[in-house]
XYZ file of C-alpha atoms in Angstrom:
500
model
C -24.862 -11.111 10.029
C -26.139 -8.443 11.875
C -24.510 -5.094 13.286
C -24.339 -7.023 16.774
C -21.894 -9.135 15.576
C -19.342 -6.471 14.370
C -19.787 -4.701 17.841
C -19.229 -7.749 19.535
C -15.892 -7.848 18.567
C -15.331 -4.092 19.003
C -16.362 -4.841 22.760
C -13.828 -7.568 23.131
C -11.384 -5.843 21.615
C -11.957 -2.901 24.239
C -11.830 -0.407 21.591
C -11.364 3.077 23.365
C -11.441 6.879 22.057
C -8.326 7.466 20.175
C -5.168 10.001 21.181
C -2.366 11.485 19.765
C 1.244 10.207 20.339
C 3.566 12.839 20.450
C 7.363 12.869 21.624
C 6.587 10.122 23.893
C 2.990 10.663 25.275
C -0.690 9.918 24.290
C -2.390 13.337 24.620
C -5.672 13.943 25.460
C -6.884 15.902 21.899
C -8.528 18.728 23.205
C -10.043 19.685 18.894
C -12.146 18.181 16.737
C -12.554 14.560 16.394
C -14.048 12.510 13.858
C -16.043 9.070 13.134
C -14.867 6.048 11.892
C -17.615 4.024 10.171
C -17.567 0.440 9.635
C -17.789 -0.384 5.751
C -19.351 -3.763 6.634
C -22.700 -2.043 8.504
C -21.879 1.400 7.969
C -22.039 1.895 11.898
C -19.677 3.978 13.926
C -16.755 1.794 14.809
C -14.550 4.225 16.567
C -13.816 8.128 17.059
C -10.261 10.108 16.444
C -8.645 12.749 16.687
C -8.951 15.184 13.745
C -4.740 16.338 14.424
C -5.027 19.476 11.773
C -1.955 21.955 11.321
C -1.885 22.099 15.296
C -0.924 18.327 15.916
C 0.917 17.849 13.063
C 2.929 20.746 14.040
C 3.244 19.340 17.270
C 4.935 15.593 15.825
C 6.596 16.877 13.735
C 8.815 19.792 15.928
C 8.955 16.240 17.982
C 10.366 14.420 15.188
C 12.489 17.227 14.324
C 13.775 17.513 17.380
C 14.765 13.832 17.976
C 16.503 13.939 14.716
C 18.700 16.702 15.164
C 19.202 16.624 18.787
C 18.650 12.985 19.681
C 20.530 9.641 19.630
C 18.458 7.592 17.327
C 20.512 8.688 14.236
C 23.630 8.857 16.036
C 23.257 5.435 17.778
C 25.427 2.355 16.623
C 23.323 0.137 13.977
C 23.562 -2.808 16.291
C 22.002 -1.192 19.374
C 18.575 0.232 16.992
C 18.554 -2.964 15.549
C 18.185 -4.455 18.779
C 15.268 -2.376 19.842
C 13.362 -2.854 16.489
C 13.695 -6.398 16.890
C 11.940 -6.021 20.579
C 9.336 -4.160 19.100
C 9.063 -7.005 16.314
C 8.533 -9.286 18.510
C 5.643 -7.897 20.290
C 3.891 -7.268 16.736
C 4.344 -10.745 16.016
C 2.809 -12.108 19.483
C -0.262 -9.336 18.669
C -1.078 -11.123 14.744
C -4.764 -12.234 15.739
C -5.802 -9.076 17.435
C -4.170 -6.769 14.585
C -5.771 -9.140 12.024
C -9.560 -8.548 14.066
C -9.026 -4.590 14.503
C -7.888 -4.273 10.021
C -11.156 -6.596 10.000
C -13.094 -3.948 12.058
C -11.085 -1.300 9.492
C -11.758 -2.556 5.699
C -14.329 -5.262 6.184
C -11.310 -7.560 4.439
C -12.087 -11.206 5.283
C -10.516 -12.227 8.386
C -9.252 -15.457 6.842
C -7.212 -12.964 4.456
C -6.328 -10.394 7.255
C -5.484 -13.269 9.377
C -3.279 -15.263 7.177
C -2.312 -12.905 3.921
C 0.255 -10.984 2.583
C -2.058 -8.495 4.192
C -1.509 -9.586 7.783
C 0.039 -8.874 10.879
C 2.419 -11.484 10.824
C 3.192 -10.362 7.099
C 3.842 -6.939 8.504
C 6.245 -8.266 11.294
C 7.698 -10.174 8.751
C 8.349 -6.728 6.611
C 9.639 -5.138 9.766
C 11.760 -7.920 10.278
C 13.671 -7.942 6.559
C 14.441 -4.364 7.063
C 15.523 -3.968 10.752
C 18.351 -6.127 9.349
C 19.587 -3.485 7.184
C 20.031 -1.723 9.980
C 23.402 -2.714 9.852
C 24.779 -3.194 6.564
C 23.666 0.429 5.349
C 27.747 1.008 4.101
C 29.060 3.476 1.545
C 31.852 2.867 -0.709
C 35.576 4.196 -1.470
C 37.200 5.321 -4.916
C 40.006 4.637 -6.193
C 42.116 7.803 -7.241
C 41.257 9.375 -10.028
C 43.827 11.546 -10.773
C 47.750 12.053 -10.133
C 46.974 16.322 -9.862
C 46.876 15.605 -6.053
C 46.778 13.025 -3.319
C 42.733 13.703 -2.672
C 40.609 10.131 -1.706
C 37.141 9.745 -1.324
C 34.683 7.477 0.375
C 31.092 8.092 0.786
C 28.497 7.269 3.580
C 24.416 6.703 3.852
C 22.395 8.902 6.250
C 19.670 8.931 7.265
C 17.267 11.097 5.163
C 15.617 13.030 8.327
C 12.327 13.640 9.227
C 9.239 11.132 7.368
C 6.240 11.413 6.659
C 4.394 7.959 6.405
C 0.912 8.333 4.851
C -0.692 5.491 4.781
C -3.991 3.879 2.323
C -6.900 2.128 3.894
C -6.813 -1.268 1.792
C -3.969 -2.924 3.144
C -2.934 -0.975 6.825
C -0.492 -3.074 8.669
C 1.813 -3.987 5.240
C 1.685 -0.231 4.268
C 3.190 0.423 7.827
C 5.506 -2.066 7.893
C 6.526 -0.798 4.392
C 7.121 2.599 5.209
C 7.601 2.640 8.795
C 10.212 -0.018 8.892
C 12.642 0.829 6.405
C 12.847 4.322 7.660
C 13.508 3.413 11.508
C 15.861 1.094 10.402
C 18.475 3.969 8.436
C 17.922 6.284 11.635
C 14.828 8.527 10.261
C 12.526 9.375 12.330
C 8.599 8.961 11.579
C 5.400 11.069 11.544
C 2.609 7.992 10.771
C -0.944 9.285 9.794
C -3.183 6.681 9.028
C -6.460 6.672 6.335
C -9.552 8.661 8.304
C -11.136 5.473 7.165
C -9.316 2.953 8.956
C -7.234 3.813 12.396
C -7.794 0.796 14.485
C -5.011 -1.602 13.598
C -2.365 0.970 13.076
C -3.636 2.555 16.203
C -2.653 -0.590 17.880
C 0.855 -0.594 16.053
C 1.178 3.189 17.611
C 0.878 1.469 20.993
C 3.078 -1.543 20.401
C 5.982 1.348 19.613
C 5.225 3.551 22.128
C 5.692 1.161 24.539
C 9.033 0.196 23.076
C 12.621 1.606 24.082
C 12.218 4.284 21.306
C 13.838 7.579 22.294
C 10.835 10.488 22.668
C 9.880 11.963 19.442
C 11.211 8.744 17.158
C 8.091 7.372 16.221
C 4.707 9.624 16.324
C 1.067 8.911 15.729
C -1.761 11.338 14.610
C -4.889 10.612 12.704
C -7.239 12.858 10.619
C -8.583 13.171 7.108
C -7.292 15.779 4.125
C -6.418 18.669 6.176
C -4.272 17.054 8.179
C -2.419 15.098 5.310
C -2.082 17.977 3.249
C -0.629 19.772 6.582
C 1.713 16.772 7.060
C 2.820 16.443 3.467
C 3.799 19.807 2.881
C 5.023 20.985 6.296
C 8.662 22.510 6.279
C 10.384 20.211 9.465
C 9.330 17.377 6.886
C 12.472 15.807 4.398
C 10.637 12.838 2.929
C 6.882 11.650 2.116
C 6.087 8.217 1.673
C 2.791 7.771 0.672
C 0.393 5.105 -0.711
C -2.966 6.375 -2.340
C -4.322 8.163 -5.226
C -2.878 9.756 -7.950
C -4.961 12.346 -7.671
C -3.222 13.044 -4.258
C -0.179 11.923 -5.508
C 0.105 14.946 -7.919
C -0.800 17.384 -5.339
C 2.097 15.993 -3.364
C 4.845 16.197 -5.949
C 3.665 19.986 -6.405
C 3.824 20.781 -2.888
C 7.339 19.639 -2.426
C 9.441 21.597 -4.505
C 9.836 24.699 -1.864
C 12.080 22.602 0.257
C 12.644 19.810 -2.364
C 11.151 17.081 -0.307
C 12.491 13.432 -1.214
C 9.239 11.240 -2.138
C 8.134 7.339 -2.376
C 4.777 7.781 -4.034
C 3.182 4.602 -4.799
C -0.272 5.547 -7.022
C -2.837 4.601 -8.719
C -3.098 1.203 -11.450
C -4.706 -0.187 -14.218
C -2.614 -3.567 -14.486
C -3.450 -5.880 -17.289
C -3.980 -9.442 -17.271
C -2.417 -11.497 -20.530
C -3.194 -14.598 -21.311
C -1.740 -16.579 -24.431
C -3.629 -19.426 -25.993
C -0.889 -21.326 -24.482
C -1.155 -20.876 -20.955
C -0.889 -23.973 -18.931
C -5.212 -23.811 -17.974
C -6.915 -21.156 -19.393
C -9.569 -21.652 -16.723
C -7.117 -21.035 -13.864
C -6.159 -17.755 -15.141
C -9.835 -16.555 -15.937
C -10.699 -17.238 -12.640
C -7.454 -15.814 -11.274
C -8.136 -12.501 -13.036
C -11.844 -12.323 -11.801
C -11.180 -13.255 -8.611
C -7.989 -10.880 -7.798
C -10.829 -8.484 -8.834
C -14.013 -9.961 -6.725
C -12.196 -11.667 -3.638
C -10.166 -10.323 -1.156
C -10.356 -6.427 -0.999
C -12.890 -6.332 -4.270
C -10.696 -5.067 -6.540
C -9.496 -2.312 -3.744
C -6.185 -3.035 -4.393
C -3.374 -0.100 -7.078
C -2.198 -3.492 -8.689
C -4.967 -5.672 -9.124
C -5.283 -6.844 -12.590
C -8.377 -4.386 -13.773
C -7.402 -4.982 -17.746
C -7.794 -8.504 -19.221
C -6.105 -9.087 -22.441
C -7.218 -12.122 -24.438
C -6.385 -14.146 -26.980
C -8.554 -14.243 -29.082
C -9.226 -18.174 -29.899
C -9.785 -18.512 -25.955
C -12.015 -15.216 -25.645
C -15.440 -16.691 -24.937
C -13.639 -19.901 -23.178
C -12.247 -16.860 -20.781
C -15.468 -15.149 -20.414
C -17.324 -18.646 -19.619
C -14.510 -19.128 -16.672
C -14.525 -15.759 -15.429
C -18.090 -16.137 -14.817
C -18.175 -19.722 -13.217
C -15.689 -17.770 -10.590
C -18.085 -15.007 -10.024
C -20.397 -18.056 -8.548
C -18.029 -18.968 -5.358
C -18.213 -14.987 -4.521
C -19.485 -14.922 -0.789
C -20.729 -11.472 0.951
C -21.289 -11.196 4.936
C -20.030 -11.257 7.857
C -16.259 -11.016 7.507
C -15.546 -12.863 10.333
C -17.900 -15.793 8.984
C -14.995 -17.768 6.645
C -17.390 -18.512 4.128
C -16.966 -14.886 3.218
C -14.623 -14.453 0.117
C -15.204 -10.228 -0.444
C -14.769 -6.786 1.406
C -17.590 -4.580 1.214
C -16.085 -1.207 -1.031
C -14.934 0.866 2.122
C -17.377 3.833 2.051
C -20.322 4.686 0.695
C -19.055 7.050 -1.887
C -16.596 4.908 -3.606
C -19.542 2.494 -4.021
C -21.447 5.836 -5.732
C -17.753 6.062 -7.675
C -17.924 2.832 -8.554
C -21.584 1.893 -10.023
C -20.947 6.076 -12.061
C -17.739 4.228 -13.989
C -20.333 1.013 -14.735
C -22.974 3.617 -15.786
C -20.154 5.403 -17.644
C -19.569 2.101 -19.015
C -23.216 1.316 -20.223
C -23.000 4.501 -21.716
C -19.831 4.454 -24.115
C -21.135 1.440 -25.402
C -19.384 -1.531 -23.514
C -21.027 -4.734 -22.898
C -22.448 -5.520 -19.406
C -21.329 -9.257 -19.000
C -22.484 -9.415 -15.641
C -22.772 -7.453 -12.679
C -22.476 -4.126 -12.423
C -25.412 -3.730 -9.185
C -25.073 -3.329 -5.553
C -26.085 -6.131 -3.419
C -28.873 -5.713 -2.046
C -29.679 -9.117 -0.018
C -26.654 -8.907 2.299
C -27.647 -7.976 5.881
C -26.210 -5.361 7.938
C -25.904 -2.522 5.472
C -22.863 -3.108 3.705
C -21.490 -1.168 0.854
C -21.287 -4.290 -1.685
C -20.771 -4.523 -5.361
C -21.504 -7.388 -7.125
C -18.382 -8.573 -9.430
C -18.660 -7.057 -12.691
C -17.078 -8.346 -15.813
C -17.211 -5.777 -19.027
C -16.481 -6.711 -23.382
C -17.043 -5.228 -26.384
C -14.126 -2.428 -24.585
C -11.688 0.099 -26.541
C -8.678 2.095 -25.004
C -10.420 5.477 -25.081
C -13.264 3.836 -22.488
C -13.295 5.444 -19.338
C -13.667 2.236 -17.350
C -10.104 1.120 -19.227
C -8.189 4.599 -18.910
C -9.510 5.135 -15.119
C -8.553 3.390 -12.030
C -12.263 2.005 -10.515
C -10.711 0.394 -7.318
C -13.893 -2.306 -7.426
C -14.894 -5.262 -8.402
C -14.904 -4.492 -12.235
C -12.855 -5.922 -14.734
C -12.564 -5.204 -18.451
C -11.710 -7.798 -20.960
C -10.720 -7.305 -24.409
C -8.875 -9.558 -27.183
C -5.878 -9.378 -29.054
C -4.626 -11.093 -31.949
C -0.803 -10.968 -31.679
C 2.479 -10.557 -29.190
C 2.813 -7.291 -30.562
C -1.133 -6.062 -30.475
C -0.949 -7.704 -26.355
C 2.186 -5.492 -25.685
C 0.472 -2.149 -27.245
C -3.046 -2.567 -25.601
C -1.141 -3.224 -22.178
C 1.048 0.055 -23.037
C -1.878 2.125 -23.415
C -2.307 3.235 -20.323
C -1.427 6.312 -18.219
C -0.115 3.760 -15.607
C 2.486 1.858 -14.868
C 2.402 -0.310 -11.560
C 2.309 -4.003 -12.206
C 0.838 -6.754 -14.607
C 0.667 -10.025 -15.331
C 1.568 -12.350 -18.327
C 0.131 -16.230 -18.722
C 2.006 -18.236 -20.843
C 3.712 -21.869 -21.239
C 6.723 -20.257 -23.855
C 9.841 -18.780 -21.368
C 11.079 -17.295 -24.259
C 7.567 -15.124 -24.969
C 7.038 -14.585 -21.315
C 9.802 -12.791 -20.917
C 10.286 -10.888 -24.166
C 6.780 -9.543 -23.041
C 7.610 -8.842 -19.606
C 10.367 -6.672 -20.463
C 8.393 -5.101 -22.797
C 5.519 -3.742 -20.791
C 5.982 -0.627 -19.193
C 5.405 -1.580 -15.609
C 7.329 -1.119 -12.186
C 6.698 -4.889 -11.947
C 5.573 -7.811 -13.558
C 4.453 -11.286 -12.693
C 4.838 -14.305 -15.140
C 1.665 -16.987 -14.914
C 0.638 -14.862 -11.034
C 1.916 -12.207 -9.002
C 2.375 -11.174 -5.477
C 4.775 -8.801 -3.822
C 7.088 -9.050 -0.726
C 9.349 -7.429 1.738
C 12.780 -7.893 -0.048
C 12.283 -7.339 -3.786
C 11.600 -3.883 -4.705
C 7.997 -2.713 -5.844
C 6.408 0.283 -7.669
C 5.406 1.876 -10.785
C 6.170 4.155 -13.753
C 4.516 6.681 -15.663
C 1.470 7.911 -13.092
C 1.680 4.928 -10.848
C 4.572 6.636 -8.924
C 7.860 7.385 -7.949
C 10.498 5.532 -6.100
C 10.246 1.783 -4.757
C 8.955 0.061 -2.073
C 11.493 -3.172 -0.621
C 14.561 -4.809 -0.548
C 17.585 -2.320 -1.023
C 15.744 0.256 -2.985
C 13.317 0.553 -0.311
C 16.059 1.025 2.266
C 18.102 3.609 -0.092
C 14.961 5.780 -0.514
C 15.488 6.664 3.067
C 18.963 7.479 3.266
C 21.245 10.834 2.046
C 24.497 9.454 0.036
C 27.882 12.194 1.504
C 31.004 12.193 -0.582
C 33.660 12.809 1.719
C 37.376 13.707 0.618
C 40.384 13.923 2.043
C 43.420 15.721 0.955
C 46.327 13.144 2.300
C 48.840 15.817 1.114
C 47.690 18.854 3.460
């Protein structure tokens, strides 16, 4: 691979300065702008508009002003349903190009950005499930309660208001879809801002709805690191936040929105764990399934990757042995190549983040299986970790308390049900997990015992219409399926007095 190769495709792809979308127009941005650097050659793959307190300002007085003033809330379900499904369409004819630009993002393996839960017919198939709410979004009516007077009551959804959608830079196009979709769909309108680290494929998604039958001021776009998050999160015109990142930034969120008691979807950080009984249908399978979720894919850059593997004890070492034959089909390069199985980590300093929690590792007195190094024979650059499987690990570790978002995975045994349950319940987080075992019965007296947002019984995998999220410091609220069409809607009680 070479840096050729990547630019190539950026040339193709006619990748152009971005803009601003604002109440119906692209602007020219006329402040700062920034770089975006490709993690798989750490070469400039773009430049963007750093939006600050000025453009945010700007979308969201437009957003505020199409909410209040305009006819998206106001319009009958069928008709917005009938222009998200236009738009749908158009995302679903654009699949290959918005799988090549989140390639150009994240480094993710085409083959996965192409044809994964991560892709951009995944994401029109997201948008899809929840224009069709548009709808069936009904309240409900009471019966009377009491004979004192002739009063009756029925209450409605409405739209929440004005949304903030900030997005993560592991998984773009779903985490639109996701938040963009549901919120359209109840009569919202959106402020989107993108990761600094990846614009290009939700740049195109800007473009795909601005050139929809959207009233001005519906949907906006800007772009820009902290400052202008922290601007968008906690500006007044804003009612809800949806956002998907840290929980670091998470916290600083949920702070920030008490003045005007902002609603919030907060889906945050993870440190899922892996169990696997001495029963599970092939031990080998779910070694492998563990390393890999943690080495393939996005490298472990994923909130609910399994980073915690809890193991029986009698198939400990038959686990390790497994986890390391997996480590062996691992593939870095080119992600267009599909030979290539792994993301490089997306910048430079979460690499740095990344090899300090293996040092911190070495350190507390954890045993280096393997791993645990960059790669350094992989052309072009790349910021690549080499899959790293730690033993010999206790709860008060900071590589098992701490999310790593890399390709590490800690492994530890357990003796009983009860001792599996309690290591997998140690944990500041909350956000999913995974339980490998033959006996129904076990699998889910243990799945209702963890204290998750979601669970997955011998695998896991999340989609459009069943809800997902976490507990505890993985989050609040729920992504999917009704829940993640309430979270953006206001329940009225309305009563009338039949007797006046």
């Amino acid at each position: 691979m070479t840096p050729d190769n990547i630019h190539s495709v950026r040339d193709r792809l006619d990748i152009r300065p971005g803009k601003l979308f604002v109440d119906g127009k692209w602007l020219e941005w006329d402040g700062p702008r920034f770089d975006q650097i490709n993690p798989t050659i750490n070469a400039v793959i773009g430049s963007f508009p750093e939006a600050g307190k000025r453009g945010v300002d700007l979308a969201v007085a437009a957003a505020r002003r199409a909410f209040d003033d305009g006819p998206w809330s106001k319009m009958p379900a069928h008709d917005r349903k009938r222009i998200l499904q236009r738009i749908i369409e158009r995302v679903y004819a654009a699949e290959e190009e918005l799988a090549q630009l989140q390639t150009l993002d994240n480094g993710i393996p085409y083959s996965f950005s192409r044809n994964s839960r991560a892709s951009g017919k995944a994401a029109a198939e997201t948008l899809d499930h929840f224009a069709g709410w548009a709808d069936k979004l009904t309240g409900e009516t009471y019966p009377q309660f009491s004979s004192a007077s002739n009063m009756h009551y029925m209450s409605f959804r409405e739209p929440v208001g004005v949304v903030a959608a900030i997005l993560p830079w592991n998984v773009p196009l779903s985490m639109f879809a996701k938040k963009v979709g549901p919120a359209l769909a109840c009569g919202c309108t959106v402020v989107v801002k993108p990761s600094e680290n990846t614009n290009l494929a939700v740049t195109r998604l800007a473009e795909i709805f601005a050139e929809s039958d959207l009233p001005p001021g519906v949907f906006n776009f800007v772009t820009g690191a902290g400052e202008t998050g922290e601007a968008l999160a906690t500006h007044a015109g804003v009612d809800k936040v949806s956002f998907t990142g840290s929980t670091a930034v998470g916290e600083r969120i949920v702070a920030a929105s008490g003045f005007n008691m902002k609603r919030l979807s907060l889906e945050l950080g993870g440190k899922s764990a892996g169990i696997i009984f001495p029963d599970a249908r092939n031990v080998a399978a779910a070694a492998k399934g563990l390393m890999a979720l943690s080495s393939t894919f996005l490298s472990g850059q994923v909130c609910t990757t399994p980073s915690r593997a809890i193991v029986h004890q009698s198939i400990f070492d038959e686990f390790v042995h497994y986890a390391g034959e997996q480590v062996k089909s691992v593939r870095f390069g080119d992600p267009f190549d599909p030979a290539t199985t792994s993301a490089p980590l997306i910048n430079k300093r979460q690499m740095q983040r990344v090899l300090g929690y293996v040092a911190s590792g070495l350190q507390e007195g954890a045993n280096l299986v393997f791993g645990g190094d960059a790669a350094t024979d992989v052309p072009g650059n790349g910021n690549w970790v080499n899959p790293t499987l730690f033993t010999n690990v206790n709860g008060g570790m900071t590589i098992v308390r701490e999310e790593i978002f890399g390709p590490v995975l800690a492994a530890m045994p357990f003796d009983t049900e009860e001792d599996a349950i309690r290591i997998a319940n140690e944990s500041e987080y909350g956000l999913s997990g995974t339980v490998f075992t033959t006996d129904v019965t076990r699998a889910f007296r243990v799945a209702r015992n963890i204290r998750s947002g979601t669970i997955g019984i011998n695998g896991f995998a999340s989609v459009a219409n069943a809800p997902m999220g976490g507990v505890k410091r993985s989050g609040i609220g729920r992504e999917g399926g009704w829940p993640g069409i309430e979270a953006f809607t206001e329940l009225k009680t309305v009563n009338f007095n039949l007797d006046a």
